[in-house]
mmCIF file of C-alpha atoms and ligand atoms in Angstrom:
data_model
loop_
_atom_site.group_PDB
_atom_site.id
_atom_site.type_symbol
_atom_site.label_atom_id
_atom_site.label_comp_id
_atom_site.label_asym_id
_atom_site.label_seq_id
_atom_site.Cartn_x
_atom_site.Cartn_y
_atom_site.Cartn_z
ATOM 1 C CA UNK A 1 -3.543 -44.656 1.989
ATOM 2 C CA UNK A 2 -5.573 -42.112 3.925
ATOM 3 C CA UNK A 3 -4.665 -38.731 5.358
ATOM 4 C CA UNK A 4 -6.041 -36.819 8.275
ATOM 5 C CA UNK A 5 -5.464 -33.300 9.532
ATOM 6 C CA UNK A 6 -5.980 -31.602 12.850
ATOM 7 C CA UNK A 7 -7.926 -28.358 13.049
ATOM 8 C CA UNK A 8 -6.827 -25.528 15.390
ATOM 9 C CA UNK A 9 -9.498 -26.777 17.778
ATOM 10 C CA UNK A 10 -7.843 -30.187 17.933
ATOM 11 C CA UNK A 11 -10.519 -32.256 16.181
ATOM 12 C CA UNK A 12 -9.726 -34.557 13.291
ATOM 13 C CA UNK A 13 -12.024 -33.024 10.762
ATOM 14 C CA UNK A 14 -10.543 -33.534 7.314
ATOM 15 C CA UNK A 15 -12.052 -36.170 5.105
ATOM 16 C CA UNK A 16 -9.813 -39.170 4.501
ATOM 17 C CA UNK A 17 -8.623 -38.259 1.029
ATOM 18 C CA UNK A 18 -5.222 -39.361 -0.241
ATOM 19 C CA UNK A 19 -4.863 -36.616 -2.854
ATOM 20 C CA UNK A 20 -3.397 -33.294 -1.666
ATOM 21 C CA UNK A 21 -6.234 -31.495 -3.384
ATOM 22 C CA UNK A 22 -9.122 -32.491 -5.579
ATOM 23 C CA UNK A 23 -9.011 -29.220 -7.465
ATOM 24 C CA UNK A 24 -8.232 -29.685 -11.144
ATOM 25 C CA UNK A 25 -8.405 -26.031 -12.194
ATOM 26 C CA UNK A 26 -5.377 -23.719 -12.326
ATOM 27 C CA UNK A 27 -5.699 -22.696 -8.650
ATOM 28 C CA UNK A 28 -1.972 -21.918 -8.535
ATOM 29 C CA UNK A 29 -2.224 -19.148 -11.134
ATOM 30 C CA UNK A 30 -3.631 -16.408 -8.852
ATOM 31 C CA UNK A 31 -1.010 -16.890 -6.098
ATOM 32 C CA UNK A 32 1.734 -17.060 -8.739
ATOM 33 C CA UNK A 33 0.629 -13.826 -10.419
ATOM 34 C CA UNK A 34 0.346 -12.164 -6.990
ATOM 35 C CA UNK A 35 3.840 -13.371 -6.057
ATOM 36 C CA UNK A 36 5.390 -12.055 -9.278
ATOM 37 C CA UNK A 37 3.497 -8.738 -9.071
ATOM 38 C CA UNK A 38 4.350 -7.999 -5.447
ATOM 39 C CA UNK A 39 7.976 -9.163 -5.791
ATOM 40 C CA UNK A 40 8.482 -6.974 -8.879
ATOM 41 C CA UNK A 41 6.995 -3.932 -7.158
ATOM 42 C CA UNK A 42 9.016 -4.373 -3.964
ATOM 43 C CA UNK A 43 12.209 -4.798 -6.014
ATOM 44 C CA UNK A 44 11.533 -1.629 -8.025
ATOM 45 C CA UNK A 45 10.620 0.396 -4.918
ATOM 46 C CA UNK A 46 13.684 -0.791 -2.984
ATOM 47 C CA UNK A 47 16.038 0.130 -5.825
ATOM 48 C CA UNK A 48 14.448 3.544 -6.214
ATOM 49 C CA UNK A 49 14.345 4.377 -2.517
ATOM 50 C CA UNK A 50 18.084 3.742 -2.142
ATOM 51 C CA UNK A 51 19.071 5.409 -5.424
ATOM 52 C CA UNK A 52 19.259 8.856 -3.792
ATOM 53 C CA UNK A 53 18.869 10.679 -7.112
ATOM 54 C CA UNK A 54 16.357 11.632 -9.804
ATOM 55 C CA UNK A 55 13.562 12.189 -7.313
ATOM 56 C CA UNK A 56 12.834 15.883 -7.833
ATOM 57 C CA UNK A 57 12.229 18.180 -10.801
ATOM 58 C CA UNK A 58 13.225 21.664 -9.704
ATOM 59 C CA UNK A 59 11.501 23.601 -12.525
ATOM 60 C CA UNK A 60 8.051 22.205 -11.785
ATOM 61 C CA UNK A 61 8.541 21.161 -8.166
ATOM 62 C CA UNK A 62 7.647 17.553 -8.905
ATOM 63 C CA UNK A 63 8.623 15.301 -6.007
ATOM 64 C CA UNK A 64 8.198 11.547 -6.271
ATOM 65 C CA UNK A 65 6.043 10.018 -3.498
ATOM 66 C CA UNK A 66 8.898 7.579 -2.741
ATOM 67 C CA UNK A 67 10.932 10.527 -1.431
ATOM 68 C CA UNK A 68 8.206 12.458 0.381
ATOM 69 C CA UNK A 69 8.625 14.102 2.788
ATOM 70 C CA UNK A 70 12.251 14.596 1.750
ATOM 71 C CA UNK A 71 14.356 14.949 4.897
ATOM 72 C CA UNK A 72 18.072 14.444 4.172
ATOM 73 C CA UNK A 73 20.883 16.781 3.140
ATOM 74 C CA UNK A 74 20.545 15.808 -0.543
ATOM 75 C CA UNK A 75 16.930 17.050 -0.805
ATOM 76 C CA UNK A 76 17.714 20.654 -1.803
ATOM 77 C CA UNK A 77 14.519 22.532 -2.723
ATOM 78 C CA UNK A 78 12.497 19.328 -2.280
ATOM 79 C CA UNK A 79 12.922 19.628 1.491
ATOM 80 C CA UNK A 80 9.719 21.298 2.606
ATOM 81 C CA UNK A 81 10.012 20.068 6.206
ATOM 82 C CA UNK A 82 13.705 20.720 6.841
ATOM 83 C CA UNK A 83 16.599 18.256 6.593
ATOM 84 C CA UNK A 84 16.965 16.634 10.027
ATOM 85 C CA UNK A 85 18.660 13.516 8.563
ATOM 86 C CA UNK A 86 22.233 13.190 7.264
ATOM 87 C CA UNK A 87 23.112 11.896 3.809
ATOM 88 C CA UNK A 88 23.924 8.212 4.184
ATOM 89 C CA UNK A 89 23.318 5.488 1.609
ATOM 90 C CA UNK A 90 21.279 3.383 4.065
ATOM 91 C CA UNK A 91 18.974 6.269 5.023
ATOM 92 C CA UNK A 92 16.157 6.864 2.511
ATOM 93 C CA UNK A 93 15.208 10.493 1.947
ATOM 94 C CA UNK A 94 11.688 9.619 3.202
ATOM 95 C CA UNK A 95 12.970 7.679 6.206
ATOM 96 C CA UNK A 96 10.128 8.883 8.445
ATOM 97 C CA UNK A 97 7.219 8.005 6.182
ATOM 98 C CA UNK A 98 8.347 4.816 4.407
ATOM 99 C CA UNK A 99 8.276 2.549 7.506
ATOM 100 C CA UNK A 100 4.691 3.602 8.221
ATOM 101 C CA UNK A 101 3.621 3.140 4.607
ATOM 102 C CA UNK A 102 5.234 -0.291 4.624
ATOM 103 C CA UNK A 103 3.445 -1.145 7.866
ATOM 104 C CA UNK A 104 0.159 0.120 6.454
ATOM 105 C CA UNK A 105 0.391 -2.077 3.371
ATOM 106 C CA UNK A 106 1.885 -5.089 5.166
ATOM 107 C CA UNK A 107 -0.915 -5.163 7.736
ATOM 108 C CA UNK A 108 -3.672 -4.349 5.204
ATOM 109 C CA UNK A 109 -6.406 -6.968 5.286
ATOM 110 C CA UNK A 110 -6.231 -7.455 1.517
ATOM 111 C CA UNK A 111 -2.428 -7.716 1.306
ATOM 112 C CA UNK A 112 -2.462 -10.170 4.201
ATOM 113 C CA UNK A 113 -4.659 -12.457 2.173
ATOM 114 C CA UNK A 114 -2.444 -11.896 -0.880
ATOM 115 C CA UNK A 115 0.898 -12.650 0.693
ATOM 116 C CA UNK A 116 -0.338 -15.384 3.019
ATOM 117 C CA UNK A 117 -1.479 -17.189 -0.102
ATOM 118 C CA UNK A 118 1.307 -16.386 -2.531
ATOM 119 C CA UNK A 119 4.409 -16.180 -0.296
ATOM 120 C CA UNK A 120 3.590 -18.363 2.711
ATOM 121 C CA UNK A 121 1.208 -20.792 1.006
ATOM 122 C CA UNK A 122 -0.951 -20.608 4.095
ATOM 123 C CA UNK A 123 -3.062 -21.820 2.376
ATOM 124 C CA UNK A 124 -2.293 -21.084 -1.302
ATOM 125 C CA UNK A 125 -5.949 -21.403 -2.349
ATOM 126 C CA UNK A 126 -9.344 -22.626 -1.176
ATOM 127 C CA UNK A 127 -9.496 -26.405 -0.766
ATOM 128 C CA UNK A 128 -5.709 -26.700 -1.118
ATOM 129 C CA UNK A 129 -3.730 -27.795 1.980
ATOM 130 C CA UNK A 130 -1.608 -25.375 3.966
ATOM 131 C CA UNK A 131 2.084 -25.353 3.056
ATOM 132 C CA UNK A 132 2.954 -25.560 6.771
ATOM 133 C CA UNK A 133 2.342 -28.298 9.289
ATOM 134 C CA UNK A 134 1.180 -26.024 12.086
ATOM 135 C CA UNK A 135 -1.235 -23.135 11.951
ATOM 136 C CA UNK A 136 -1.535 -20.526 14.678
ATOM 137 C CA UNK A 137 -3.201 -17.768 12.701
ATOM 138 C CA UNK A 138 -2.464 -14.267 13.939
ATOM 139 C CA UNK A 139 -2.530 -15.161 17.604
ATOM 140 C CA UNK A 140 1.223 -15.179 18.266
ATOM 141 C CA UNK A 141 4.370 -13.134 17.699
ATOM 142 C CA UNK A 142 5.075 -11.754 15.117
ATOM 143 C CA UNK A 143 1.718 -11.939 13.339
ATOM 144 C CA UNK A 144 -0.163 -10.661 16.358
ATOM 145 C CA UNK A 145 1.183 -7.249 15.351
ATOM 146 C CA UNK A 146 -1.152 -7.343 12.365
ATOM 147 C CA UNK A 147 -3.615 -5.887 14.852
ATOM 148 C CA UNK A 148 -1.675 -2.608 14.736
ATOM 149 C CA UNK A 149 -3.223 -1.885 11.365
ATOM 150 C CA UNK A 150 -5.537 0.800 12.722
ATOM 151 C CA UNK A 151 -2.547 2.842 13.964
ATOM 152 C CA UNK A 152 -0.784 2.477 10.622
ATOM 153 C CA UNK A 153 -3.978 3.838 9.071
ATOM 154 C CA UNK A 154 -3.696 7.046 11.105
ATOM 155 C CA UNK A 155 -0.104 7.465 9.897
ATOM 156 C CA UNK A 156 -1.172 6.797 6.295
ATOM 157 C CA UNK A 157 -3.742 9.597 6.526
ATOM 158 C CA UNK A 158 -0.998 12.038 7.555
ATOM 159 C CA UNK A 159 1.242 10.859 4.711
ATOM 160 C CA UNK A 160 -1.635 11.202 2.221
ATOM 161 C CA UNK A 161 -2.042 14.801 3.410
ATOM 162 C CA UNK A 162 1.669 15.391 2.728
ATOM 163 C CA UNK A 163 1.321 13.855 -0.767
ATOM 164 C CA UNK A 164 -1.628 16.176 -1.373
ATOM 165 C CA UNK A 165 0.495 19.128 -0.283
ATOM 166 C CA UNK A 166 3.238 18.032 -2.735
ATOM 167 C CA UNK A 167 0.734 17.957 -5.598
ATOM 168 C CA UNK A 168 -0.654 21.381 -4.617
ATOM 169 C CA UNK A 169 2.802 22.981 -4.427
ATOM 170 C CA UNK A 170 3.690 21.569 -7.859
ATOM 171 C CA UNK A 171 0.425 22.961 -9.199
ATOM 172 C CA UNK A 172 1.627 26.509 -8.459
ATOM 173 C CA UNK A 173 4.188 26.222 -11.310
ATOM 174 C CA UNK A 174 1.552 25.748 -14.039
ATOM 175 C CA UNK A 175 0.039 22.649 -15.543
ATOM 176 C CA UNK A 176 1.880 19.770 -17.136
ATOM 177 C CA UNK A 177 1.479 16.039 -17.563
ATOM 178 C CA UNK A 178 3.444 15.631 -14.327
ATOM 179 C CA UNK A 179 0.759 17.575 -12.426
ATOM 180 C CA UNK A 180 -1.954 15.355 -13.862
ATOM 181 C CA UNK A 181 -0.009 12.226 -12.881
ATOM 182 C CA UNK A 182 0.632 13.572 -9.352
ATOM 183 C CA UNK A 183 -3.063 14.408 -8.819
ATOM 184 C CA UNK A 184 -4.346 11.109 -10.184
ATOM 185 C CA UNK A 185 -1.933 9.302 -7.879
ATOM 186 C CA UNK A 186 -2.985 11.369 -4.854
ATOM 187 C CA UNK A 187 -6.710 10.882 -5.517
ATOM 188 C CA UNK A 188 -6.266 7.129 -5.872
ATOM 189 C CA UNK A 189 -4.091 7.014 -2.739
ATOM 190 C CA UNK A 190 -6.923 8.714 -0.849
ATOM 191 C CA UNK A 191 -9.406 6.240 -2.303
ATOM 192 C CA UNK A 192 -7.234 3.320 -1.185
ATOM 193 C CA UNK A 193 -6.648 4.835 2.270
ATOM 194 C CA UNK A 194 -10.318 5.674 2.882
ATOM 195 C CA UNK A 195 -11.458 2.273 1.605
ATOM 196 C CA UNK A 196 -9.461 0.647 4.431
ATOM 197 C CA UNK A 197 -11.435 -1.719 6.658
ATOM 198 C CA UNK A 198 -10.143 0.087 9.747
ATOM 199 C CA UNK A 199 -11.380 3.392 8.333
ATOM 200 C CA UNK A 200 -14.809 1.834 7.815
ATOM 201 C CA UNK A 201 -14.862 0.703 11.421
ATOM 202 C CA UNK A 202 -13.653 4.068 12.685
ATOM 203 C CA UNK A 203 -16.420 5.746 10.656
ATOM 204 C CA UNK A 204 -19.329 3.542 11.626
ATOM 205 C CA UNK A 205 -18.229 1.062 14.248
ATOM 206 C CA UNK A 206 -19.507 0.900 17.850
ATOM 207 C CA UNK A 207 -22.645 2.889 17.029
ATOM 208 C CA UNK A 208 -25.995 1.637 18.226
ATOM 209 C CA UNK A 209 -28.119 4.098 16.239
ATOM 210 C CA UNK A 210 -27.015 5.465 12.901
ATOM 211 C CA UNK A 211 -29.984 7.855 13.039
ATOM 212 C CA UNK A 212 -28.328 9.691 15.920
ATOM 213 C CA UNK A 213 -25.066 10.110 13.985
ATOM 214 C CA UNK A 214 -26.053 11.275 10.483
ATOM 215 C CA UNK A 215 -22.617 12.617 9.556
ATOM 216 C CA UNK A 216 -20.842 9.406 10.555
ATOM 217 C CA UNK A 217 -23.531 7.414 8.789
ATOM 218 C CA UNK A 218 -22.988 9.332 5.549
ATOM 219 C CA UNK A 219 -19.224 8.921 5.807
ATOM 220 C CA UNK A 220 -19.590 5.210 6.652
ATOM 221 C CA UNK A 221 -21.864 4.761 3.606
ATOM 222 C CA UNK A 222 -19.278 6.449 1.385
ATOM 223 C CA UNK A 223 -16.408 4.409 2.848
ATOM 224 C CA UNK A 224 -18.428 1.190 2.556
ATOM 225 C CA UNK A 225 -18.871 1.762 -1.175
ATOM 226 C CA UNK A 226 -15.146 2.361 -1.606
ATOM 227 C CA UNK A 227 -14.409 -0.648 0.593
ATOM 228 C CA UNK A 228 -15.931 -3.022 -1.955
ATOM 229 C CA UNK A 229 -13.119 -1.945 -4.324
ATOM 230 C CA UNK A 230 -10.312 -2.217 -1.785
ATOM 231 C CA UNK A 231 -8.445 -5.020 -3.555
ATOM 232 C CA UNK A 232 -8.550 -3.228 -6.893
ATOM 233 C CA UNK A 233 -7.418 0.026 -5.267
ATOM 234 C CA UNK A 234 -4.566 -1.807 -3.542
ATOM 235 C CA UNK A 235 -3.212 -2.925 -6.934
ATOM 236 C CA UNK A 236 -4.056 0.254 -8.834
ATOM 237 C CA UNK A 237 -2.184 2.404 -6.317
ATOM 238 C CA UNK A 238 0.884 0.184 -6.559
ATOM 239 C CA UNK A 239 0.732 0.923 -10.273
ATOM 240 C CA UNK A 240 0.188 4.684 -9.932
ATOM 241 C CA UNK A 241 2.936 4.986 -7.307
ATOM 242 C CA UNK A 242 5.444 3.253 -9.581
ATOM 243 C CA UNK A 243 4.263 5.187 -12.639
ATOM 244 C CA UNK A 244 4.458 8.547 -10.839
ATOM 245 C CA UNK A 245 7.915 7.745 -9.562
ATOM 246 C CA UNK A 246 9.128 6.540 -12.961
ATOM 247 C CA UNK A 247 7.792 9.608 -14.767
ATOM 248 C CA UNK A 248 9.520 11.966 -12.334
ATOM 249 C CA UNK A 249 12.725 9.910 -12.470
ATOM 250 C CA UNK A 250 12.722 10.207 -16.278
ATOM 251 C CA UNK A 251 12.212 13.971 -16.117
ATOM 252 C CA UNK A 252 14.887 14.440 -13.465
ATOM 253 C CA UNK A 253 17.336 12.297 -15.462
ATOM 254 C CA UNK A 254 16.449 14.299 -18.619
ATOM 255 C CA UNK A 255 15.355 11.231 -20.578
ATOM 256 C CA UNK A 256 12.399 13.307 -21.802
ATOM 257 C CA UNK A 257 10.646 16.641 -21.126
ATOM 258 C CA UNK A 258 7.389 17.328 -19.364
ATOM 259 C CA UNK A 259 4.393 17.859 -21.612
ATOM 260 C CA UNK A 260 3.228 21.350 -20.616
ATOM 261 C CA UNK A 261 -0.347 22.564 -21.023
ATOM 262 C CA UNK A 262 0.019 25.881 -19.120
ATOM 263 C CA UNK A 263 3.387 27.425 -18.220
HETATM 264 FE FE1 LIG B 1 -6.262 -2.509 3.478
HETATM 265 FE FE2 LIG B 1 -6.690 -1.103 5.753
HETATM 266 S S1 LIG B 1 -7.533 -2.969 5.150
HETATM 267 S S2 LIG B 1 -5.449 -0.594 4.025
#
């Protein structure tokens, strides 16, 4: 028995091979690991965002990035930008920033590859057939909105500035392990944000002569180097975000004390 497939252009291009794939290696492992990793992170983040407690350590002004900027009535001293939102279990304390961060990661070029492969099986791996009969790419609703990534990048820059401000304010109380964790997280968030493909295009795109734009050229060179590590930074920052949040949750819940270097 033979099989054929139609390409988006309409031509019958696939070789007549009966087997679904000729790959004999463990091609399914990478999408499976990606699926488990992303699902675990999203589950943890969702639980934490709607927990409405253990997000702030008053003594050292540690605020978890999952609740920043903190904008509801339960924020107390963590509210550095006022409390325009009411307390309601469906409203996260960071209701203004979380949708943009979600959009930024969802439309990220790396995460698109990751979840197209591991969640939608479209396709799950190279030389393995698509899990769906039809393929329209990102040319139609809703995936056409992936093109909004550049605007999500601008929002992510603003949120990274707020996270930096959080780390700086906490620094004024002295130096503890929590400060180190906050700064490491912020630096890596900046590295992930600046390594974005949209950032690289904003820095160096549409230029005819780099020699006439030395500052943009230098920035583009810097961003291009970071860009080669974008996938790693995408995963590392998921880890540092969860670790930062967990450490602050543990302190706020009094499961342990902060290790202080300077009081
Ligand atoms: Fe990944 Fe922009 S491409 S954040």
